[in-house]
mmCIF file of C-alpha atoms and ligand atoms in Angstrom:
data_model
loop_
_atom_site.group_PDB
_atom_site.id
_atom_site.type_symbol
_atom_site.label_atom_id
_atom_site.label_comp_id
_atom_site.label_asym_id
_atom_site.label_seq_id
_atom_site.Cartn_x
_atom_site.Cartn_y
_atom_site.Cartn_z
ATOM 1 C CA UNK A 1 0.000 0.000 0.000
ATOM 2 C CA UNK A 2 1.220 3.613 -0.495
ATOM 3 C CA UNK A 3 3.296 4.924 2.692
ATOM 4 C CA UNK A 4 0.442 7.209 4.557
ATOM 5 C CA UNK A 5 1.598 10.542 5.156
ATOM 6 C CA UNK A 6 0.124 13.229 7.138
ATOM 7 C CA UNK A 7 -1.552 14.820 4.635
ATOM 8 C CA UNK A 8 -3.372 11.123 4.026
ATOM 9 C CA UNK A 9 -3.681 10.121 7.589
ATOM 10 C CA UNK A 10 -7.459 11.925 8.296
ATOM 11 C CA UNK A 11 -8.740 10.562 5.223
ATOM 12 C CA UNK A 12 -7.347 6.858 5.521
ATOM 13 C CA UNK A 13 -8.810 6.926 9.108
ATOM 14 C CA UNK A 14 -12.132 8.582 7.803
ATOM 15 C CA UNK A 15 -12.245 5.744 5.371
ATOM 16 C CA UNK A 16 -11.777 3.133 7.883
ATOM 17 C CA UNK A 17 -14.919 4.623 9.679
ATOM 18 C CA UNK A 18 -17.020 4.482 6.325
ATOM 19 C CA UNK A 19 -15.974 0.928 5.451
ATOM 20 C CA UNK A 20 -15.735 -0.357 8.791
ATOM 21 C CA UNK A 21 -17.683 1.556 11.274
ATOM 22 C CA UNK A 22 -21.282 -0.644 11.297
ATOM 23 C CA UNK A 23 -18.948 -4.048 13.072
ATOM 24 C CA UNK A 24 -20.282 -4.375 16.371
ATOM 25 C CA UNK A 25 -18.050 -3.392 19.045
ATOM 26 C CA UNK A 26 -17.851 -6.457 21.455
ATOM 27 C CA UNK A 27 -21.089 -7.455 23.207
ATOM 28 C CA UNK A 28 -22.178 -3.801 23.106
ATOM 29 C CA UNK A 29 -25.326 -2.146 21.673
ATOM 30 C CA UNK A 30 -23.409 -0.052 19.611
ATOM 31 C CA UNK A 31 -21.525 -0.474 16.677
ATOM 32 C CA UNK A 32 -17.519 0.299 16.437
ATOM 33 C CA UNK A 33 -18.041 4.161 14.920
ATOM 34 C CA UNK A 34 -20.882 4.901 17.227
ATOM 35 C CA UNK A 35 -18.872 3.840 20.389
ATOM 36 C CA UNK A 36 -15.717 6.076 19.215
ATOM 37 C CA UNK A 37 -17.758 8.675 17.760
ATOM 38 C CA UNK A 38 -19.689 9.039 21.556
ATOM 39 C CA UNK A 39 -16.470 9.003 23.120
ATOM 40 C CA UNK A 40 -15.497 12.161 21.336
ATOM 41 C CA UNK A 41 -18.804 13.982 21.249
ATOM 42 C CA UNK A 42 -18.072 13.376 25.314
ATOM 43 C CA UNK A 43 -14.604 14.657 25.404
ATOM 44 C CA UNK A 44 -15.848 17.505 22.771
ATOM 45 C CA UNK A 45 -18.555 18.379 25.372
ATOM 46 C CA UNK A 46 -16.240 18.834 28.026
ATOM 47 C CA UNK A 47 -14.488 21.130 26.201
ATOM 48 C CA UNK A 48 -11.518 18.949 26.127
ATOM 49 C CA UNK A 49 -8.273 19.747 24.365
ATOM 50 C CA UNK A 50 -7.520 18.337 20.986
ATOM 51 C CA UNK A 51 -5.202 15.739 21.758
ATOM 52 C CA UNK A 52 -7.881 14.499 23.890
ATOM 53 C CA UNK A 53 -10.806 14.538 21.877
ATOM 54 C CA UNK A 54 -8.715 12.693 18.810
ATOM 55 C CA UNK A 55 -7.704 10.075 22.027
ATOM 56 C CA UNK A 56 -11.009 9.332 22.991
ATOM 57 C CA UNK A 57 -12.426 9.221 18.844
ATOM 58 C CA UNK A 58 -9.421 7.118 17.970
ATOM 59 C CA UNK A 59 -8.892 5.054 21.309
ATOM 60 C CA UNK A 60 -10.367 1.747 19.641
ATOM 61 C CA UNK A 61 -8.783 2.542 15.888
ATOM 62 C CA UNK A 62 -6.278 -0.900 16.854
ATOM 63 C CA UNK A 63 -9.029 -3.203 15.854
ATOM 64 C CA UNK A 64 -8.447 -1.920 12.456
ATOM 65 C CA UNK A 65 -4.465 -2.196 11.996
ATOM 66 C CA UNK A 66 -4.816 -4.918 9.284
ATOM 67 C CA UNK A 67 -6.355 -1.668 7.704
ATOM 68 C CA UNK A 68 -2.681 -0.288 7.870
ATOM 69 C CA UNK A 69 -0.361 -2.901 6.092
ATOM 70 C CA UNK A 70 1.412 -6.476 6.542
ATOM 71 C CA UNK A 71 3.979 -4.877 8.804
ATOM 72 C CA UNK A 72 1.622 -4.562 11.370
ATOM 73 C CA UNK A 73 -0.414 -8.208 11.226
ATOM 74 C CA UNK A 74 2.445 -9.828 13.164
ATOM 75 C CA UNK A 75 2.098 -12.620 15.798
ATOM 76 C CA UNK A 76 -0.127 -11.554 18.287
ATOM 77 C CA UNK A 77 -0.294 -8.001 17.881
ATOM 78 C CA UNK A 78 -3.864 -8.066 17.031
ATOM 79 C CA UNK A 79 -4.703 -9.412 20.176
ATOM 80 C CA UNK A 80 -3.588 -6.439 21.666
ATOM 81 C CA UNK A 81 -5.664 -3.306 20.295
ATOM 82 C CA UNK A 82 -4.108 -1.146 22.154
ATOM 83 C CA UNK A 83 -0.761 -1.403 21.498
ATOM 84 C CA UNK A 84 -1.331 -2.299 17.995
ATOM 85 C CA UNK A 85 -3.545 0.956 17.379
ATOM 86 C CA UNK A 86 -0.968 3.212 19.514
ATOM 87 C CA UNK A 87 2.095 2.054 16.788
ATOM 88 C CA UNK A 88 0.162 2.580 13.894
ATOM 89 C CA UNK A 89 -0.356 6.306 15.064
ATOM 90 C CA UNK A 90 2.367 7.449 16.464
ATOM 91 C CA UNK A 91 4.334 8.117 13.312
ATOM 92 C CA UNK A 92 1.225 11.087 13.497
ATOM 93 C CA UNK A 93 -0.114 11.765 16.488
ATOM 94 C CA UNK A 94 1.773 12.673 19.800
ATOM 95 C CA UNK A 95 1.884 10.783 23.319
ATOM 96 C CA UNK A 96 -0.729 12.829 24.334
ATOM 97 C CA UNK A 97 -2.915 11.209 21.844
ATOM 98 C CA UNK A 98 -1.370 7.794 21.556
ATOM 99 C CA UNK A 99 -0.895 7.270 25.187
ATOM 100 C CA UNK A 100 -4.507 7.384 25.309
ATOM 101 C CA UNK A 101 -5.012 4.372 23.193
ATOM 102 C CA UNK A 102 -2.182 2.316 24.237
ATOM 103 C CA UNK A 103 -3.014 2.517 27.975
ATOM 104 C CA UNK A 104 -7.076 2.396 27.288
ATOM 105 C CA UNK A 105 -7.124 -0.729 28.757
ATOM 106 C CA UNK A 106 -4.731 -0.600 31.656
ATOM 107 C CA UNK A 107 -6.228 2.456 32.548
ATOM 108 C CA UNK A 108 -9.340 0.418 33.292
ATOM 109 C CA UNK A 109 -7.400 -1.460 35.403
ATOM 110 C CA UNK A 110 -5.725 1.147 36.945
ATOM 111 C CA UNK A 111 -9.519 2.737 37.920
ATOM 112 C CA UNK A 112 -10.702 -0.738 39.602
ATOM 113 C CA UNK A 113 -7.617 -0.801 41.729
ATOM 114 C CA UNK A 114 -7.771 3.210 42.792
ATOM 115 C CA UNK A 115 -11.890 4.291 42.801
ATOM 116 C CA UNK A 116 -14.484 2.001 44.413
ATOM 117 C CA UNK A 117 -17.130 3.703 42.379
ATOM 118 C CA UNK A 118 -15.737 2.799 38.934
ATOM 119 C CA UNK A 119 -16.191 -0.655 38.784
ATOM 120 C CA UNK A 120 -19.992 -0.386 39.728
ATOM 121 C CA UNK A 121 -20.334 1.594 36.637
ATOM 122 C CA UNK A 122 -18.512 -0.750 34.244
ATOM 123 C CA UNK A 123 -20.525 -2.195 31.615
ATOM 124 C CA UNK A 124 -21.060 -6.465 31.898
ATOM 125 C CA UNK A 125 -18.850 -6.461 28.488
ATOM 126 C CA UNK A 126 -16.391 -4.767 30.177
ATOM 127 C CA UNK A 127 -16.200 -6.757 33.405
ATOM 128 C CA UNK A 128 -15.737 -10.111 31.399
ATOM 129 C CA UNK A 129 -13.157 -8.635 29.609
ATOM 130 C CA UNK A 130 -11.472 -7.269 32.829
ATOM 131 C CA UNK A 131 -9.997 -10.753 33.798
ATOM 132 C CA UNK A 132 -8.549 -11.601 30.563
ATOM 133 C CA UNK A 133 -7.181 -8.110 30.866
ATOM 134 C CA UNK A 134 -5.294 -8.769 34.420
ATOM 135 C CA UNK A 135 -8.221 -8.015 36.582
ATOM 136 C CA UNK A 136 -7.567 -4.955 38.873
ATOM 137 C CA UNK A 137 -3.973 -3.697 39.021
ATOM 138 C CA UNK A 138 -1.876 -4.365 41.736
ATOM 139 C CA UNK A 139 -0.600 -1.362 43.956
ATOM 140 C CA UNK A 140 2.965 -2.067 42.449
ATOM 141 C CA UNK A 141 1.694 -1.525 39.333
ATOM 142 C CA UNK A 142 -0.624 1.601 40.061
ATOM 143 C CA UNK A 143 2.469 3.348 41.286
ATOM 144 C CA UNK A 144 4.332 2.937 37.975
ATOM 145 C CA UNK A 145 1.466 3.961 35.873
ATOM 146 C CA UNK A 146 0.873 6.865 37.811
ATOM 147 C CA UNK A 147 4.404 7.938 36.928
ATOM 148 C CA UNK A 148 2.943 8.282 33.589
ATOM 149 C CA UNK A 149 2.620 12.338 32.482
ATOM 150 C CA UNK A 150 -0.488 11.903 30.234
ATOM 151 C CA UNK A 151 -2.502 10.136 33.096
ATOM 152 C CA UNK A 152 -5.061 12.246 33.722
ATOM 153 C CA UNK A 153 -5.958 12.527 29.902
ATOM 154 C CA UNK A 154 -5.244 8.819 30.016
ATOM 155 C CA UNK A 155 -8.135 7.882 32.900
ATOM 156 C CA UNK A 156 -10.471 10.921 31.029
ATOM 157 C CA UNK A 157 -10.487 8.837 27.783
ATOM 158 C CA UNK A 158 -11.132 5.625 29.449
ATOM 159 C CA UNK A 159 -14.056 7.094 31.352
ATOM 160 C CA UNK A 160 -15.550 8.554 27.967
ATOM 161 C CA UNK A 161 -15.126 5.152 26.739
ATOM 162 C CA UNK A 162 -17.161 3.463 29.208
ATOM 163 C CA UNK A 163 -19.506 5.760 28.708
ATOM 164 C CA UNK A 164 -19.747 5.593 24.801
ATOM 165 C CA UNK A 165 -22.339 2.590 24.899
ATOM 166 C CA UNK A 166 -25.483 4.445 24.814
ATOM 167 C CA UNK A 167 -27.466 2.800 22.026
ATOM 168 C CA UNK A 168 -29.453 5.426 19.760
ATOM 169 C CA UNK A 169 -27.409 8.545 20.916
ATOM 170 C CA UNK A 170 -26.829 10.335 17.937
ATOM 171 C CA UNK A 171 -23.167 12.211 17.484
ATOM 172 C CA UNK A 172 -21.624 14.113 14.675
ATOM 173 C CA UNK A 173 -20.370 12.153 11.639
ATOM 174 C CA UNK A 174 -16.515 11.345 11.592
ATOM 175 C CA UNK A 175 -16.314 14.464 9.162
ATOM 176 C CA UNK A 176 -16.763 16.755 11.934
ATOM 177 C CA UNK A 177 -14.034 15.770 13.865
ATOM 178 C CA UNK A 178 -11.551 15.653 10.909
ATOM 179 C CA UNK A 179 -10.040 19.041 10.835
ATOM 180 C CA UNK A 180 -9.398 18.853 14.345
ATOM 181 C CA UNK A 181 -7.735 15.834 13.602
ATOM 182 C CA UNK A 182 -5.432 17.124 11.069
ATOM 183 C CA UNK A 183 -5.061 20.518 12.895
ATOM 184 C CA UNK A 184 -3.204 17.697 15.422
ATOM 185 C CA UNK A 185 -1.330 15.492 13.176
ATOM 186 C CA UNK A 186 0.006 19.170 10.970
ATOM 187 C CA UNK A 187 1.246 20.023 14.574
ATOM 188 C CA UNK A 188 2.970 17.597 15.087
ATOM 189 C CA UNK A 189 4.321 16.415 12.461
ATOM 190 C CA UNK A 190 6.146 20.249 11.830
ATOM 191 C CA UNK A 191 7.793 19.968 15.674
ATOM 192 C CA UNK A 192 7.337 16.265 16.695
ATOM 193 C CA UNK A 193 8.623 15.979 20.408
HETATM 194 FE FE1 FE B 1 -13.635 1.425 23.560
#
């Protein structure tokens, strides 16, 4: 496939929302695009940055990295979204965005160890899933990810994401959220840090 660049990254990822959107995202009521596209109506609502609004509308974009090439279907790798999804971006998109999606999952973890309250509002998807995922972290590991300077974006994503399940709740179409997109990737890409 031709090398993406970032002045092809929004619309690769736009198409990957056209083609791909309607697959149902895991034992949820609401299909892939929906659940992504909730998660940044949330963060848009909050008047969250940028980087956070493109971390909570992109935070699931690893079940799609066959989307982005053989390099990337290696052993395993698509059994871990959120790495997978954080690699494929990060030629584009800074920490701020990709630590969002790479630690989307942990950060669940990292919320059932530290706030009694979260788990309660977990969805039953997303309690099956916890085990396979580790199950709550372990105060070892909630130190080191709290060393972590994009954590509270981070647990702010994850909590949009739980809460991006709401079948019938209608959100802006992917195209609204592109120029903020690329108004992120042109950023960085002219002083990547
Ligand atoms: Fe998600």
């Amino acid at each position: 496939m031709t090398p993406l660049t970032p002045n092809t990254i929004v619309d690769f990822i736009a198409d990957i929302f056209t083609r791909r959107g309607a697959e149902s995202y895991l034992g949820e009521n609401v299909t892939m695009s929906e659940h992504m596209l909730q998660g940044a109506l949330l963060a848009e609502q909050a008047g969250a940055s940028d980087t956070m609004v493109a971390g909570a509308l992109l935070h699931d974009i690893g079940h799609y990295t066959n989307e982005f090439g053989d390099d990337y279907i290696e052993q395993g790798i698509d059994n871990l979204h959120e790495e997978a999804g954080a690699k494929v971006l990060a030629p584009f998109f800074p920490a701020a965005v990709t630590d969002c999606i790479r630690y989307h999952v942990a950060a669940k973890r990292y919320l059932c160890a530290t706030d009694a309250e979260y788990f309660a509002k977990l969805s039953d998807a997303s309690v099956k899933t916890l085990e396979l995922q580790g199950g709550p972290m372990s105060a070892d590991e909630v130190a080191a990810f709290a060393k972590n300077p994009n954590l509270a974006a981070i647990l702010q994503v994850r909590i949009w994401d739980d809460q991006g399940k709401v079948s019938g709740l209608r959100t802006p179409a992917f195209d609204h959220y592109a120029p903020l997109l690329q108004r992120v990737v042109s950023s960085y890409c002219a002083n990547p840090e």
